[in-house]
Amino acid sequence: GSCVVPANPANGFYTIYKAPSEKYPPGTYVPPFNGLILHCHRGHKSSSPGNSLSVCFNGRWNPNPPTC
């Protein structure tokens, strides 16, 4: 089913692909097959460089959302 938007990482934030960020704050549910995108604050890098997108599938984010 749907996935929970995770809490924002310490040095960045998540958005849902092609959706206004205020529609899906952390703790809300998004339908399957939506994409979660990591944005890091200036001076911080993703824990998974080159892969800032996770997709909701069977109630889980795949791959696990990276942090900053």
N, CA and C of each residue as an Amber inpcrd file, in Angstrom:
protein
   204
   0.7520000  -1.1870000   0.0000000   0.0000000   0.0000000   0.0000000
   0.8050000   1.2710000   0.0000000   0.2830000   2.2340000   0.7260000
   0.8950000   3.5540000   0.7390000   2.1010000   3.5900000   1.6760000
   2.8710000   4.6650000   1.5750000   4.0920000   4.8280000   2.3770000
   3.9990000   6.0910000   3.2200000   4.6450000   6.0530000   4.3810000
   4.7030000   7.2260000   5.2480000   5.8820000   8.0920000   4.8230000
   5.6370000   9.3860000   4.6970000   6.7320000  10.3120000   4.4140000
   7.6030000  10.3720000   5.6700000   8.9140000  10.0540000   5.5460000
   9.7730000  10.0320000   6.7400000  10.0530000  11.4290000   7.2750000
  10.5030000  11.4770000   8.5260000  10.9300000  12.7530000   9.1030000
  12.1030000  13.2830000   8.2960000  12.1920000  14.5850000   8.1600000
  13.2880000  15.1680000   7.3980000  14.6280000  14.8590000   8.0550000
  15.6730000  14.6100000   7.2380000  17.0060000  14.3880000   7.8100000
  17.5380000  15.6800000   8.4250000  18.5630000  15.5560000   9.2660000
  19.0820000  16.7130000  10.0070000  19.5290000  17.8490000   9.0920000
  20.1020000  17.5130000   7.9530000  20.6920000  18.5470000   7.1040000
  20.0390000  18.6450000   5.7330000  18.7220000  18.3940000   5.6990000
  18.0240000  18.4680000   4.4230000  16.5400000  18.2400000   4.6020000
  15.8710000  17.8850000   3.5170000  14.4370000  17.6300000   3.5650000
  14.0460000  16.7450000   2.3870000  12.8580000  16.1490000   2.4940000
  12.3160000  15.3040000   1.4350000  11.1500000  16.0000000   0.7500000
  10.9750000  15.7270000  -0.5220000   9.7640000  16.1430000  -1.2220000
   9.2320000  14.9410000  -1.9880000   7.9540000  15.0140000  -2.3660000
   7.3460000  13.9780000  -3.1980000   7.4110000  14.4530000  -4.6390000
   7.8600000  13.5800000  -5.5170000   8.0550000  13.9200000  -6.9260000
   6.7890000  14.5210000  -7.5250000   6.9270000  15.7130000  -8.1020000
   5.8260000  16.4040000  -8.7870000   4.6240000  16.6970000  -7.8890000
   4.8380000  16.8520000  -6.5890000   3.7400000  17.2110000  -5.6820000
   4.1940000  18.3960000  -4.8350000   3.2730000  19.3170000  -4.4950000
   3.6570000  20.4350000  -3.6240000   4.0470000  19.9100000  -2.2420000
   5.1550000  20.3960000  -1.7040000   5.6770000  19.8460000  -0.4490000
   4.6880000  19.9800000   0.7070000   3.8700000  21.0400000   0.6860000
   2.9230000  21.2100000   1.8040000   1.8090000  20.1580000   1.7840000
   1.6540000  19.4540000   0.6600000   0.6060000  18.4370000   0.5810000
   0.9940000  17.1700000   1.3370000   2.2970000  16.9000000   1.4190000
   2.7660000  15.6620000   2.0560000   3.8700000  15.9460000   3.0720000
   3.5250000  16.5530000   4.2140000   4.5500000  16.7590000   5.2440000
   4.9450000  15.4170000   5.8750000   6.0840000  15.3680000   6.5970000
   6.4730000  14.1170000   7.2610000   5.3370000  13.5550000   8.1030000
   5.1710000  12.2320000   8.0510000   4.1280000  11.5630000   8.8220000
   2.8550000  11.3210000   8.0390000   2.7120000  11.9410000   6.8660000
   1.5350000  11.6970000   6.0380000   1.8040000  10.5200000   5.1040000
   0.7330000   9.9870000   4.5410000   0.8490000   8.8360000   3.6460000
   0.7450000   9.2650000   2.1920000   1.5530000   8.6290000   1.3550000
   1.4720000   8.8660000  -0.0880000   1.1200000   7.5530000  -0.7690000
   0.3860000   7.6160000  -1.8910000  -0.0010000   6.4050000  -2.6050000
   1.2140000   5.6780000  -3.1790000   1.0450000   4.3760000  -3.4800000
   2.1320000   3.6010000  -4.0760000   2.6320000   4.2330000  -5.3680000
   3.8720000   3.9410000  -5.6690000   4.5640000   4.3420000  -6.9040000
   4.8950000   5.8260000  -6.9600000   4.7280000   6.5390000  -5.8390000
   5.2060000   7.9150000  -5.7780000   6.6980000   7.9090000  -5.4670000
   7.3790000   8.9690000  -5.8840000   8.8140000   9.0840000  -5.6340000
   9.1050000  10.0550000  -4.5090000  10.0540000   9.6840000  -3.6540000
  10.5140000  10.5310000  -2.5540000  11.9010000  11.0460000  -2.9260000
  12.0800000  12.3590000  -2.9100000  13.3450000  12.9460000  -3.3420000
  14.0260000  13.6480000  -2.1730000  15.3200000  13.3610000  -1.9970000
  16.1170000  13.9920000  -0.9510000  16.7410000  15.2840000  -1.4670000
  16.6730000  16.3220000  -0.6550000  17.3470000  17.5930000  -0.9430000
  18.2390000  17.9010000   0.2540000  19.5320000  18.1090000   0.0220000
  20.4540000  18.4360000   1.1140000  20.7290000  19.9350000   1.1460000
  20.8840000  20.4530000   2.3630000  21.2330000  21.8640000   2.5090000
  22.6380000  22.0990000   1.9640000  22.9040000  23.3210000   1.5810000
  24.2130000  23.6930000   1.0290000  25.3380000  23.2470000   1.9750000
  26.3480000  22.6160000   1.4150000  27.4720000  22.1560000   2.2240000
  27.3190000  20.7320000   2.7260000  26.1690000  20.1200000   2.4730000
  25.9330000  18.7380000   2.8950000  25.6710000  17.8830000   1.6650000
  26.0820000  16.6070000   1.7600000  25.9070000  15.7020000   0.6280000
  25.0450000  14.5160000   1.0220000  24.4250000  13.8970000   0.0240000
  23.6020000  12.7110000   0.2510000  24.4560000  11.5420000   0.7200000
  23.8760000  10.7010000   1.5920000  24.5630000   9.4830000   2.0300000
  24.6330000   8.4700000   0.8970000  23.8710000   8.7230000  -0.1590000
  23.8480000   7.8280000  -1.3210000  23.9850000   8.6690000  -2.5830000
  25.2000000   9.1870000  -2.8520000  25.3860000  10.0890000  -3.9990000
  24.9090000   9.4630000  -5.3020000  24.2350000  10.2740000  -6.1090000
  23.7600000   9.7800000  -7.3960000  22.4310000   9.0700000  -7.3200000
  21.9040000   8.8620000  -6.0970000  20.6000000   8.2210000  -5.9760000
  19.7930000   8.9330000  -4.9060000  19.1190000  10.0190000  -5.3030000
  18.3390000  10.7870000  -4.3260000  16.8570000  10.4320000  -4.3760000
  16.5000000   9.4230000  -5.1970000  15.0900000   9.0680000  -5.3810000
  14.7800000   7.6940000  -4.8080000  13.7120000   7.6040000  -4.0060000
  13.1790000   6.3320000  -3.5230000  11.7390000   6.2400000  -3.9980000
  11.2740000   5.0280000  -4.3110000   9.9170000   4.8350000  -4.8240000
   9.1090000   4.0080000  -3.8310000   7.8500000   4.4280000  -3.6170000
   6.9550000   3.7020000  -2.7190000   6.4490000   2.4390000  -3.3970000
   6.7160000   1.2930000  -2.7850000   6.2870000   0.0110000  -3.3480000
   5.9640000  -0.9350000  -2.2070000   4.7400000  -1.4690000  -2.1930000
   4.3070000  -2.3940000  -1.1370000   4.5020000  -1.8180000   0.2660000
   4.2120000  -0.5160000   0.4140000   4.2680000   0.1000000   1.7320000
   5.6620000   0.4490000   2.2190000   6.6790000   0.2890000   1.3560000
   8.0540000   0.5890000   1.7600000   8.7250000   1.4660000   0.7170000
   9.6840000   2.2770000   1.1690000  10.4830000   3.0840000   0.2490000
  11.6330000   2.2280000  -0.2620000  11.7890000   2.1970000  -1.5680000
  12.8140000   1.3650000  -2.1670000  13.6390000   2.1920000  -3.1500000
  14.9550000   2.3280000  -2.9320000  15.6800000   1.8590000  -1.7340000
  15.3390000   2.7160000  -0.5180000  15.8850000   2.3480000   0.6320000
  15.6560000   3.1530000   1.8300000  16.0840000   4.5910000   1.5660000
  15.2970000   5.5760000   1.9920000  15.6450000   6.9710000   1.7050000
  17.0140000   7.3330000   2.2780000  17.8680000   7.9650000   1.4600000
  19.1690000   8.4020000   1.9750000  19.0060000   9.6000000   2.9050000
  20.0650000   9.9450000   3.6080000  20.0700000  11.1230000   4.4740000
  21.1900000  12.0510000   4.0110000  21.3520000  13.1810000   4.6980000
  22.3890000  14.1450000   4.3020000  23.5310000  14.1440000   5.3120000
